[in-house]
Coordinates of C-alpha atoms and ligand atoms in Angstrom, one line a residue:
Chain A
M1 CA -28.1 16.5 -26.9
N2 CA -29.7 18.2 -24.0
N3 CA -32.7 16.0 -23.2
I4 CA -30.6 12.8 -22.9
K5 CA -31.0 10.6 -19.8
T6 CA -28.0 10.7 -17.5
N7 CA -27.5 9.4 -14.0
V8 CA -24.9 12.1 -13.3
R9 CA -24.2 15.4 -14.8
G10 CA -21.9 18.3 -14.0
K11 CA -18.7 20.2 -14.7
A12 CA -15.5 18.4 -15.1
I13 CA -12.5 19.1 -12.9
K14 CA -9.4 17.5 -14.5
Y15 CA -6.1 16.2 -13.1
G16 CA -3.1 14.3 -14.6
D17 CA -1.6 10.8 -14.2
N18 CA -0.8 9.0 -10.9
V19 CA -2.9 11.1 -8.6
D20 CA -2.0 9.4 -5.3
T21 CA -4.0 9.0 -2.1
D22 CA -1.5 11.2 -0.3
V23 CA -2.6 14.2 -2.3
I24 CA -6.2 13.2 -2.3
I25 CA -6.2 13.3 1.5
P26 CA -2.8 13.9 3.2
A27 CA -2.0 11.6 6.1
R28 CA -1.8 14.5 8.5
Y29 CA -5.6 14.6 8.4
L30 CA -6.1 10.9 9.0
N31 CA -6.5 11.3 12.7
T32 CA -10.2 11.6 12.0
S33 CA -12.8 9.6 10.1
D34 CA -15.2 12.6 10.1
K35 CA -16.4 12.8 6.4
K36 CA -17.0 16.6 6.3
E37 CA -13.6 17.2 7.8
L38 CA -11.9 14.9 5.3
A39 CA -13.7 16.6 2.4
S40 CA -12.6 20.0 3.6
H41 CA -8.9 18.9 2.9
C42 CA -9.6 17.0 -0.3
M43 CA -6.9 17.4 -3.0
E44 CA -5.3 20.1 -0.9
D45 CA -1.6 19.3 -1.7
L46 CA -2.3 19.1 -5.5
D47 CA -4.9 21.8 -6.0
K48 CA -5.7 24.3 -3.2
N49 CA -8.6 25.6 -5.2
F50 CA -10.5 22.3 -5.4
T51 CA -12.6 22.7 -2.3
K52 CA -13.5 26.2 -3.3
I53 CA -14.6 25.5 -6.9
V54 CA -16.2 22.0 -6.5
R55 CA -20.0 21.9 -6.7
V56 CA -22.3 19.0 -5.9
G57 CA -22.7 16.8 -9.0
D58 CA -19.3 17.8 -10.6
L59 CA -17.2 15.1 -12.1
M60 CA -13.5 14.4 -11.6
V61 CA -11.5 13.4 -14.7
A62 CA -7.9 12.1 -14.5
G63 CA -5.1 10.2 -16.3
K64 CA -3.7 6.7 -15.5
N65 CA -3.3 5.0 -12.1
F66 CA -5.7 7.3 -10.3
G67 CA -5.7 6.7 -6.5
C68 CA -2.3 4.9 -6.3
G69 CA -0.7 4.6 -2.9
S70 CA -2.3 3.7 0.4
S71 CA -5.4 1.7 1.1
R72 CA -7.0 4.6 3.0
E73 CA -10.8 4.6 2.3
H74 CA -10.6 8.2 3.5
A75 CA -9.6 9.0 -0.1
P76 CA -12.8 8.0 -2.0
I77 CA -14.8 9.1 1.0
A78 CA -13.3 12.6 0.8
I79 CA -14.0 12.8 -2.9
K80 CA -17.6 11.6 -2.6
E81 CA -18.3 13.9 0.4
S82 CA -16.9 16.8 -1.7
G83 CA -19.9 16.3 -4.0
I84 CA -18.1 14.6 -6.9
S85 CA -20.7 12.3 -8.6
L86 CA -18.4 10.3 -10.8
V87 CA -14.6 9.8 -11.4
I88 CA -13.5 9.1 -15.0
A89 CA -9.9 8.0 -15.5
K90 CA -7.7 6.2 -17.9
S91 CA -7.0 3.6 -15.2
F92 CA -7.4 3.3 -11.4
A93 CA -5.1 1.8 -8.8
R94 CA -6.7 -1.4 -7.7
I95 CA -7.3 -0.7 -4.0
F96 CA -8.8 2.6 -4.8
Y97 CA -11.0 1.0 -7.4
R98 CA -12.4 -1.6 -4.9
N99 CA -12.8 1.0 -2.1
A100 CA -14.8 3.3 -4.4
I101 CA -17.1 0.5 -5.4
N102 CA -17.4 -0.7 -1.8
I103 CA -18.4 2.8 -0.5
G104 CA -20.6 3.6 -3.5
L105 CA -18.6 6.2 -5.3
P106 CA -19.2 5.6 -9.0
I107 CA -15.9 5.4 -11.0
I108 CA -15.3 4.4 -14.6
E109 CA -12.3 3.7 -16.8
C110 CA -12.5 5.3 -20.2
P111 CA -9.1 6.4 -21.7
E112 CA -10.7 8.2 -24.6
A113 CA -13.0 10.3 -22.4
A114 CA -10.3 10.9 -19.9
E115 CA -8.0 12.2 -22.7
E116 CA -10.5 14.5 -24.4
I117 CA -12.6 16.0 -21.6
E118 CA -11.2 19.3 -20.3
S119 CA -11.7 21.1 -17.1
G120 CA -15.0 23.1 -17.2
D121 CA -16.6 20.8 -19.8
E122 CA -20.2 19.9 -19.0
V123 CA -20.2 16.1 -18.8
G124 CA -22.8 13.4 -18.0
M125 CA -23.1 9.6 -18.0
D126 CA -25.8 7.0 -18.4
F127 CA -24.8 4.0 -16.2
D128 CA -27.0 1.5 -18.0
S129 CA -25.6 2.0 -21.5
G130 CA -22.1 3.0 -20.3
V131 CA -22.2 6.1 -22.5
I132 CA -20.4 9.3 -21.4
Y133 CA -21.7 12.6 -22.9
N134 CA -19.5 15.7 -23.3
F135 CA -22.1 18.4 -23.8
T136 CA -19.6 21.2 -24.3
K137 CA -17.7 19.4 -27.1
N138 CA -20.7 17.6 -28.4
K139 CA -19.1 14.2 -28.2
T140 CA -19.9 10.8 -26.8
Y141 CA -17.6 8.0 -25.5
T142 CA -18.5 4.4 -24.5
A143 CA -17.1 2.8 -21.4
A144 CA -17.0 -1.0 -20.7
P145 CA -20.0 -1.9 -18.4
F146 CA -19.3 -3.2 -14.9
P147 CA -19.1 -7.0 -14.5
P148 CA -22.4 -8.4 -13.0
F149 CA -20.8 -9.1 -9.6
I150 CA -19.6 -5.5 -9.2
Q151 CA -22.9 -4.2 -10.6
S152 CA -24.7 -6.0 -7.8
I153 CA -22.5 -4.4 -5.2
I154 CA -23.3 -1.0 -6.8
T155 CA -27.0 -1.7 -7.0
A156 CA -27.1 -2.8 -3.4
G157 CA -25.6 0.6 -2.5
G158 CA -22.1 -0.6 -1.5
L159 CA -20.6 -3.7 0.1
I160 CA -22.1 -3.3 3.5
N161 CA -25.6 -3.5 2.1
A162 CA -24.6 -6.3 -0.3
V163 CA -23.4 -8.4 2.7
K164 CA -26.5 -7.5 4.7
S165 CA -28.6 -8.8 1.8
D166 CA -26.6 -12.1 2.2
M167 CA -24.5 -11.8 -0.9
F168 CA -21.7 -13.5 1.1
G169 CA -23.9 -16.4 2.2
E170 CA -24.3 -17.3 5.8
R171 CA -23.0 -15.1 8.5
Chain B
M1 CA -6.3 -25.4 -16.4
P2 CA -2.7 -24.5 -15.5
M3 CA -2.4 -21.9 -12.7
T4 CA 0.1 -19.5 -11.1
M5 CA 1.0 -19.6 -7.4
T6 CA -1.5 -16.9 -6.6
Q7 CA -4.3 -18.5 -8.7
K8 CA -3.8 -21.8 -6.9
I9 CA -4.1 -20.2 -3.5
L10 CA -7.2 -18.3 -4.5
A11 CA -8.8 -21.4 -6.0
A12 CA -8.2 -23.4 -2.8
H13 CA -9.7 -20.7 -0.6
A14 CA -12.7 -20.3 -2.9
G15 CA -13.3 -24.1 -2.9
L16 CA -12.8 -24.3 -6.6
E17 CA -10.9 -26.8 -8.7
S18 CA -9.4 -24.1 -10.8
V19 CA -9.7 -20.4 -11.6
R20 CA -8.6 -18.2 -14.4
A21 CA -7.5 -14.6 -14.6
G22 CA -10.5 -12.3 -14.6
D23 CA -12.8 -14.6 -12.6
L24 CA -14.5 -13.0 -9.6
V25 CA -14.3 -15.3 -6.6
L26 CA -15.4 -15.2 -3.0
A27 CA -12.6 -16.6 -0.9
N28 CA -12.1 -17.6 2.8
V29 CA -9.5 -15.5 4.5
D30 CA -7.0 -16.7 7.1
M31 CA -6.2 -13.3 8.6
V32 CA -7.8 -9.9 8.5
L33 CA -5.6 -7.0 9.5
G34 CA -6.2 -3.4 10.4
N35 CA -4.3 -0.5 12.0
D36 CA -5.1 2.6 14.0
I37 CA -6.1 4.6 10.9
T38 CA -8.1 2.2 8.9
S39 CA -9.7 0.1 11.8
P40 CA -11.9 2.9 13.2
V41 CA -13.6 3.3 9.8
A42 CA -13.9 -0.5 9.6
I43 CA -15.4 -0.7 13.1
N44 CA -18.1 1.9 12.1
E45 CA -19.0 -0.2 9.0
F46 CA -19.0 -3.4 11.1
E47 CA -21.5 -1.8 13.4
R48 CA -23.6 -0.6 10.4
L49 CA -23.8 -4.3 9.5
G50 CA -25.5 -4.9 12.8
Q51 CA -23.0 -7.6 13.5
K52 CA -22.5 -8.8 17.1
K53 CA -19.4 -11.0 16.8
V54 CA -16.4 -11.4 14.6
F55 CA -16.0 -14.5 12.5
D56 CA -13.0 -15.7 14.4
K57 CA -11.2 -14.1 17.4
E58 CA -7.9 -15.5 16.4
K59 CA -7.9 -14.5 12.7
I60 CA -8.0 -10.8 13.2
S61 CA -5.0 -8.6 14.0
L62 CA -5.4 -5.0 15.1
V63 CA -2.0 -3.2 15.2
M64 CA -1.7 0.4 16.6
D65 CA 1.3 1.7 14.7
H66 CA 0.7 4.8 12.5
F67 CA 0.2 7.6 15.1
V68 CA 1.5 5.5 18.1
P69 CA 2.5 6.4 20.8
N70 CA -0.6 8.6 20.4
K71 CA 0.5 11.8 18.8
D72 CA -2.5 13.9 19.6
I73 CA -6.0 13.7 21.1
K74 CA -7.7 12.6 17.9
A75 CA -5.1 9.8 17.4
A76 CA -5.6 8.8 21.0
E77 CA -9.4 8.6 20.5
Q78 CA -8.9 6.4 17.3
C79 CA -6.7 4.0 19.3
K80 CA -9.2 3.9 22.1
R81 CA -12.0 3.0 19.7
C82 CA -9.9 0.0 18.5
R83 CA -8.9 -1.0 22.0
D84 CA -12.5 -1.0 23.2
F85 CA -13.6 -2.9 20.1
A86 CA -10.9 -5.5 20.6
G87 CA -11.9 -5.9 24.2
E88 CA -15.6 -6.3 23.4
M89 CA -15.0 -8.8 20.6
G90 CA -12.3 -10.7 22.4
I91 CA -9.8 -10.2 19.6
V92 CA -6.6 -12.1 20.5
N93 CA -4.1 -10.3 18.3
Y94 CA -4.5 -6.7 19.5
Y95 CA -1.1 -4.9 19.7
D96 CA -0.8 -1.5 21.3
C97 CA 2.0 0.7 22.6
G98 CA 4.7 -1.3 24.4
E99 CA 4.1 -4.5 22.5
M100 CA 3.4 -3.3 19.0
G101 CA 5.5 -2.9 16.0
V102 CA 4.9 -1.7 12.5
E103 CA 2.2 -4.2 11.4
H104 CA 4.0 -5.8 8.4
A105 CA 7.1 -6.4 10.5
L106 CA 5.1 -7.6 13.4
L107 CA 2.8 -10.2 11.8
P108 CA 5.6 -12.4 10.3
E109 CA 7.6 -12.1 13.5
K110 CA 4.7 -13.3 15.6
G111 CA 4.1 -16.3 13.3
L112 CA 0.6 -15.0 12.4
V113 CA 1.0 -15.7 8.7
T114 CA 2.1 -18.9 7.0
A115 CA 2.7 -20.1 3.5
G116 CA -0.5 -20.7 1.5
D117 CA -2.6 -18.3 3.5
V118 CA -5.0 -15.7 2.2
V119 CA -4.5 -12.5 4.1
I120 CA -6.4 -9.2 3.6
G121 CA -5.3 -6.0 5.4
A122 CA -6.7 -2.5 5.4
D123 CA -3.2 -1.3 4.6
S124 CA -1.7 -1.3 1.2
H125 CA 1.5 -2.9 2.3
T126 CA -0.3 -6.0 3.3
C127 CA 1.3 -7.5 0.2
T128 CA 4.5 -7.9 2.3
Y129 CA 3.5 -11.5 3.3
G130 CA 4.0 -12.7 -0.2
A131 CA 7.6 -13.2 1.0
L132 CA 6.3 -16.1 3.0
S133 CA 4.5 -17.6 -0.1
A134 CA 1.1 -16.4 1.1
F135 CA -1.5 -14.5 -1.0
S136 CA -1.8 -11.2 0.8
T137 CA -3.2 -8.0 -0.4
G138 CA -4.3 -4.5 0.7
V139 CA -8.0 -3.7 0.9
G140 CA -10.0 -0.8 2.3
S141 CA -11.9 -0.5 5.6
T142 CA -15.2 -1.7 4.2
D143 CA -13.6 -4.9 3.0
M144 CA -12.0 -5.2 6.4
A145 CA -15.4 -4.8 8.1
C146 CA -17.0 -7.5 5.9
G147 CA -13.9 -9.7 6.4
M148 CA -14.2 -9.4 10.2
A149 CA -17.9 -10.3 10.0
T150 CA -17.9 -13.1 7.4
G151 CA -14.3 -14.4 7.1
K152 CA -14.6 -13.8 3.4
A153 CA -13.5 -11.3 0.7
W154 CA -14.2 -10.9 -3.0
F155 CA -11.3 -10.9 -5.5
K156 CA -10.8 -10.6 -9.2
V157 CA -8.3 -13.4 -10.0
P158 CA -5.2 -11.6 -11.2
S159 CA -3.0 -12.5 -14.2
A160 CA 0.7 -12.4 -13.4
I161 CA 4.2 -11.2 -14.4
K162 CA 6.9 -13.8 -13.7
F163 CA 10.2 -12.5 -12.5
V164 CA 13.0 -15.1 -13.0
L165 CA 15.8 -14.2 -10.6
T166 CA 19.4 -15.4 -11.2
G167 CA 22.8 -14.7 -9.6
S168 CA 23.3 -13.1 -6.2
L169 CA 23.6 -9.7 -4.7
S170 CA 26.9 -7.8 -4.7
P171 CA 28.3 -6.1 -1.6
W172 CA 26.2 -3.0 -0.5
V173 CA 23.2 -4.2 -2.6
S174 CA 20.0 -5.4 -0.9
G175 CA 16.5 -6.4 -1.7
K176 CA 15.5 -2.7 -1.6
D177 CA 17.8 -2.0 -4.6
V178 CA 16.3 -4.9 -6.5
I179 CA 12.7 -3.8 -6.0
L180 CA 13.6 -0.1 -6.8
H181 CA 15.3 -1.3 -9.9
I182 CA 12.2 -3.4 -10.9
I183 CA 9.8 -0.5 -10.3
G184 CA 12.1 1.9 -12.2
K185 CA 11.9 -0.6 -15.1
I186 CA 8.2 -1.4 -15.2
G187 CA 6.8 1.8 -13.7
V188 CA 4.3 2.6 -10.8
D189 CA 1.5 1.0 -12.8
G190 CA 3.7 -1.7 -14.5
A191 CA 2.0 -4.5 -12.6
L192 CA -1.5 -2.9 -12.2
Y193 CA -4.1 -5.5 -11.0
K194 CA -1.5 -8.2 -11.5
S195 CA 0.6 -10.6 -9.3
M196 CA 4.3 -10.3 -9.3
E197 CA 5.6 -13.8 -8.9
F198 CA 9.3 -14.2 -8.0
C199 CA 11.0 -17.5 -8.8
G200 CA 14.3 -18.9 -10.1
E201 CA 17.6 -19.9 -8.5
G202 CA 18.2 -16.2 -7.5
V203 CA 15.4 -16.4 -4.9
S204 CA 17.3 -18.8 -2.6
A205 CA 20.2 -16.3 -2.7
L206 CA 18.0 -13.7 -1.1
S207 CA 17.5 -13.5 2.7
M208 CA 13.9 -13.5 4.1
S209 CA 14.5 -9.9 5.0
D210 CA 15.3 -9.0 1.4
R211 CA 12.2 -10.9 0.2
L212 CA 9.9 -9.1 2.8
C213 CA 11.3 -5.8 1.6
M214 CA 10.7 -6.7 -2.1
A215 CA 7.1 -8.1 -1.6
N216 CA 6.4 -5.0 0.6
M217 CA 6.9 -2.7 -2.4
A218 CA 4.9 -4.8 -5.0
I219 CA 2.1 -2.3 -4.4
E220 CA 4.4 0.5 -5.6
A221 CA 4.3 -1.1 -9.0
G222 CA 0.5 -1.2 -8.8
A223 CA 0.5 -5.0 -8.2
K224 CA -2.3 -6.8 -6.4
N225 CA 0.3 -9.0 -4.7
G226 CA 3.9 -10.0 -4.8
I227 CA 4.7 -13.6 -4.0
F228 CA 7.9 -15.7 -3.7
E229 CA 8.4 -19.3 -4.4
Y230 CA 8.7 -21.4 -1.2
D231 CA 12.1 -22.8 -0.3
E232 CA 14.2 -24.0 2.6
K233 CA 14.7 -20.4 3.9
T234 CA 10.9 -19.9 4.0
E235 CA 10.5 -23.2 5.9
E236 CA 13.2 -22.3 8.3
F237 CA 11.8 -18.8 8.9
L238 CA 8.2 -20.2 9.5
R239 CA 9.6 -22.8 11.9
Q240 CA 11.6 -20.2 13.9
V241 CA 8.6 -17.9 14.4
G242 CA 6.3 -20.8 15.2
A243 CA 3.8 -20.3 12.4
K244 CA 1.1 -22.7 11.5
P245 CA 2.0 -25.6 9.1
A246 CA 2.7 -24.3 5.6
R247 CA 0.6 -25.2 2.5
V248 CA 2.9 -25.1 -0.4
Y249 CA 1.5 -24.1 -3.8
K250 CA 3.8 -24.2 -6.8
A251 CA 3.0 -22.6 -10.2
D252 CA 2.3 -25.1 -12.9
P253 CA 5.1 -25.4 -15.4
D254 CA 2.7 -24.3 -18.2
A255 CA 1.0 -21.5 -16.3
E256 CA 0.3 -18.4 -18.4
Y257 CA 2.0 -15.1 -17.7
D258 CA 1.4 -11.7 -19.2
E259 CA 5.2 -11.3 -19.3
V260 CA 8.4 -13.0 -18.1
I261 CA 11.1 -10.7 -16.9
H262 CA 14.7 -11.9 -16.2
I263 CA 16.6 -10.2 -13.5
N264 CA 20.3 -11.0 -12.9
L265 CA 20.8 -10.0 -9.2
S266 CA 24.6 -9.7 -9.7
E267 CA 24.1 -6.7 -12.1
I268 CA 22.1 -4.6 -9.7
T269 CA 23.8 -1.6 -8.0
P270 CA 22.6 0.7 -5.2
T271 CA 19.5 2.4 -6.5
V272 CA 17.7 5.5 -5.3
A273 CA 14.1 6.7 -6.2
F274 CA 14.0 10.4 -6.7
P275 CA 10.9 12.6 -5.9
H276 CA 8.0 12.2 -6.4
L277 CA 7.4 8.7 -7.6
P278 CA 9.1 5.3 -6.7
E279 CA 9.7 4.8 -10.4
N280 CA 12.0 7.8 -10.7
T281 CA 15.0 5.6 -10.0
R282 CA 18.7 6.4 -10.6
T283 CA 21.9 4.6 -9.8
F284 CA 25.1 6.4 -8.7
E285 CA 26.5 6.6 -12.2
D286 CA 23.9 9.1 -13.2
M287 CA 23.4 11.1 -10.1
E288 CA 24.3 14.7 -9.3
E289 CA 25.2 15.8 -5.8
I290 CA 22.1 16.0 -3.6
A291 CA 22.5 17.6 -0.1
I292 CA 20.1 16.4 2.5
D293 CA 18.5 17.5 5.8
Q294 CA 17.2 14.3 7.3
V295 CA 17.7 10.5 7.2
V296 CA 15.0 8.0 8.3
I297 CA 15.9 4.3 8.7
G298 CA 12.9 2.2 9.6
S299 CA 9.4 1.3 8.4
C300 CA 7.7 -1.9 7.2
T301 CA 10.1 -1.9 4.3
N302 CA 13.4 -1.6 6.0
G303 CA 13.1 -1.6 9.8
R304 CA 14.1 -5.2 10.4
L305 CA 17.2 -6.4 12.3
E306 CA 19.2 -7.0 9.1
D307 CA 18.5 -3.4 8.1
L308 CA 19.7 -2.0 11.4
I309 CA 22.8 -4.2 11.1
A310 CA 23.6 -2.9 7.7
A311 CA 23.2 0.7 8.9
A312 CA 25.3 0.0 12.0
E313 CA 28.1 -1.4 10.0
I314 CA 28.4 1.9 8.2
L315 CA 27.8 4.2 11.2
K316 CA 30.2 2.4 13.6
G317 CA 32.8 4.8 14.9
K318 CA 31.5 7.6 12.7
K319 CA 29.4 10.7 13.2
V320 CA 26.5 11.8 11.2
A321 CA 27.1 15.1 9.3
K322 CA 26.3 18.3 11.2
G323 CA 22.7 19.4 10.5
V324 CA 21.5 16.0 9.2
R325 CA 18.8 14.7 11.6
T326 CA 19.2 11.0 11.6
I327 CA 16.2 9.1 12.9
I328 CA 16.4 5.3 13.4
I329 CA 13.2 3.3 14.2
P330 CA 13.4 -0.4 14.9
A331 CA 10.2 -1.8 13.4
T332 CA 9.1 -3.9 16.4
Q333 CA 9.8 -4.2 20.2
K334 CA 11.7 -7.5 19.6
I335 CA 13.9 -5.9 16.9
Y336 CA 14.5 -3.0 19.3
L337 CA 15.6 -5.4 22.1
E338 CA 17.8 -7.4 19.8
A339 CA 19.4 -4.3 18.4
M340 CA 20.1 -3.2 22.0
E341 CA 21.6 -6.5 23.0
M342 CA 23.8 -6.5 19.9
G343 CA 25.1 -3.0 20.8
L344 CA 23.6 -1.4 17.6
L345 CA 21.7 1.3 19.5
K346 CA 24.9 2.4 21.1
I347 CA 26.5 2.7 17.7
F348 CA 23.6 4.8 16.5
I349 CA 23.5 7.1 19.5
D350 CA 27.3 7.5 19.5
A351 CA 27.0 8.6 15.9
G352 CA 24.5 11.3 16.7
A353 CA 21.3 9.6 15.6
A354 CA 18.0 9.6 17.4
V355 CA 16.6 6.2 18.1
S356 CA 12.8 5.8 18.6
T357 CA 10.3 3.3 19.9
P358 CA 8.6 1.4 17.0
T359 CA 6.1 3.6 15.0
C360 CA 5.2 4.4 11.4
G361 CA 5.8 8.0 12.4
P362 CA 7.7 9.9 9.7
C363 CA 7.1 7.3 7.0
L364 CA 3.6 8.8 6.3
G365 CA 4.4 12.2 7.6
G366 CA 2.5 11.5 10.8
H367 CA 4.9 12.5 13.5
M368 CA 8.5 11.9 14.7
G369 CA 10.4 13.7 11.9
I370 CA 8.3 15.9 9.7
L371 CA 10.0 17.9 6.9
A372 CA 9.8 21.7 6.5
K373 CA 9.3 23.4 3.2
G374 CA 12.2 22.8 0.9
E375 CA 13.8 20.1 3.0
R376 CA 15.1 16.8 1.6
A377 CA 15.2 13.4 3.3
V378 CA 16.7 10.1 2.4
A379 CA 14.4 7.4 3.7
T380 CA 14.3 3.6 3.7
T381 CA 10.6 3.8 3.4
N382 CA 8.5 3.0 0.4
R383 CA 6.8 6.1 -0.9
N384 CA 8.1 9.5 -2.0
F385 CA 4.8 11.2 -3.1
V386 CA 4.3 14.9 -2.8
G387 CA 4.0 15.8 0.9
R388 CA 4.5 12.2 2.0
M389 CA 6.9 13.2 4.8
G390 CA 5.7 16.7 5.5
H391 CA 5.4 20.0 3.6
P392 CA 4.2 19.6 0.0
E393 CA 7.4 21.3 -1.1
S394 CA 9.7 18.8 0.7
E395 CA 11.4 15.9 -1.0
V396 CA 11.9 12.2 -0.2
Y397 CA 14.5 10.0 -1.8
L398 CA 14.0 6.3 -1.3
A399 CA 17.0 4.1 -0.7
S400 CA 18.4 1.1 1.2
P401 CA 19.6 1.2 4.8
A402 CA 23.2 1.2 3.7
V403 CA 22.8 4.1 1.3
A404 CA 20.7 6.0 3.9
A405 CA 23.4 5.5 6.6
A406 CA 26.2 6.5 4.3
S407 CA 24.3 9.6 3.3
A408 CA 23.8 10.5 7.0
V409 CA 27.6 10.5 7.4
T410 CA 28.3 12.8 4.4
G411 CA 25.2 14.9 4.4
R412 CA 24.5 14.1 0.7
I413 CA 23.2 11.0 -1.1
T414 CA 26.2 8.7 -1.0
H415 CA 27.2 5.2 -2.1
P416 CA 28.2 3.1 0.9
K417 CA 31.6 2.2 -0.5
E418 CA 32.6 5.9 -0.4
V419 CA 32.5 6.0 3.4
M420 CA 33.8 2.5 3.9
V421 CA 37.3 2.8 2.4
Ligands
SF4_501 S1 5.8 2.0 7.9 FE1 4.9 3.4 6.4 S2 4.3 2.1 4.7 FE2 4.6 0.8 6.5 S3 2.6 0.5 7.4 FE3 3.6 2.2 8.4 S4 3.0 4.1 7.3 FE4 2.5 2.3 6.0

């Protein structure tokens, strides 16, 4: 399975259900919008080790309702800046979902993959086919592709670029 | 194509005859909101767009409330960034220390939202204005930036859960108990991506304050928005605050819902959400004794005048228990002033409570009442996640103002009737 084409590939770091934005980035650090500083406190109240073990390209895997709570864009920013290349969950809270798309952090709902992947597994994904590969367990999972509208925001590299390229019509 | 209330509002704002659940639409917005935490990020993105002006100076509200009065140098710099931007762009609705309030209490009070509006806010509790029969929802800072530039936002049209309310509230029961009951029933993702549409004869038995509190916590069930049917009370409220003329959208009788849930308001009793999720609800029949260290009465959920009146009714002539820090925060300057004129502040101070100028403060663990390791608080706020009000090993119990005030008196979570005999 090793010569398969993937857009992202790395080790999985796994959490449970209802991971909320207060544990992703606690409010006490919201007096800054500095990305590096936010990343240095990412997941702190849930997993003190996260910032020590995460490597650029790693994937985050979680249960249902990931990112519930506040609208703080600081949450997907902190995750992205930590080096996480993709978040796979059973489901996402809706504001987190749109924020991640808008800032260009790839996230995908795939209950099966989220259930079976374990921390430490080597995982990759091909965005075009929607196929997720678990190299450690030698398994594949298929996620539903993004709707075209969302795909065009992702392709543009986030909402700001999409608006710049006149996706919203006249300004 | 039959539509829900939310679908009708979205269709009208997207210039479409009809929409159905799952459609992606680009809609015009009537108000774009941001606060002192989310706006600085949005302003950075706005600048990245290369934009020189905002789409409409009157349709943007910037409210400095989370870390205000500025709690530290970084917070002061974030507010300064917003203040400078508001000045440069000529933004009319900029509210800072001395005139501000917690954003979701402030906007309705200032008449900045009306029925039928589409409102986006870079704050998850923007869903509050559904109480006024508007479609309003929380977004992130990038959406806010694009909203300020273009006056538009993208939405996936939601499906809905219909809540048919009957009966009326018993003594010591408020909108907070109703919404906690509902979240306990459907769970923190029970309405994920959906609208919660409240209708039925029970709606007219609820005060606007109860409705604002309930719509405020729709996000705690994962909902995209919560919305109430328009009635005379909505009309009266909008008239009193001088809001723009209402556009009333009623759901079609044959609109499709994912689910219809019947709630008899008369059956609801005081309800408390235990740590660390709003869905961990219990009523007093199945509650052990829980000693507390702090009480917070305030926030966009329960910092309105009616909430302070409910707390004052219980605290009048009593003292808070020794060792229970009781912090009461009127949500806006206007509420603060009214509470003062009504003598409520005197009741609170005589009881041994601290009364603060409006701020989000302790609600998000920002300042003005942070918890130490192992401490417990009863709060009228809306979230009790790990570390929400301070140390990751502290605990927050969510309750109504009446329960919070009664608990302040005894030092443990208490049903209001126990202290009111
Ligand atoms: S009072 Fe709490 S929930 Fe409401 S806007 Fe402020 S921080 Fe958010």
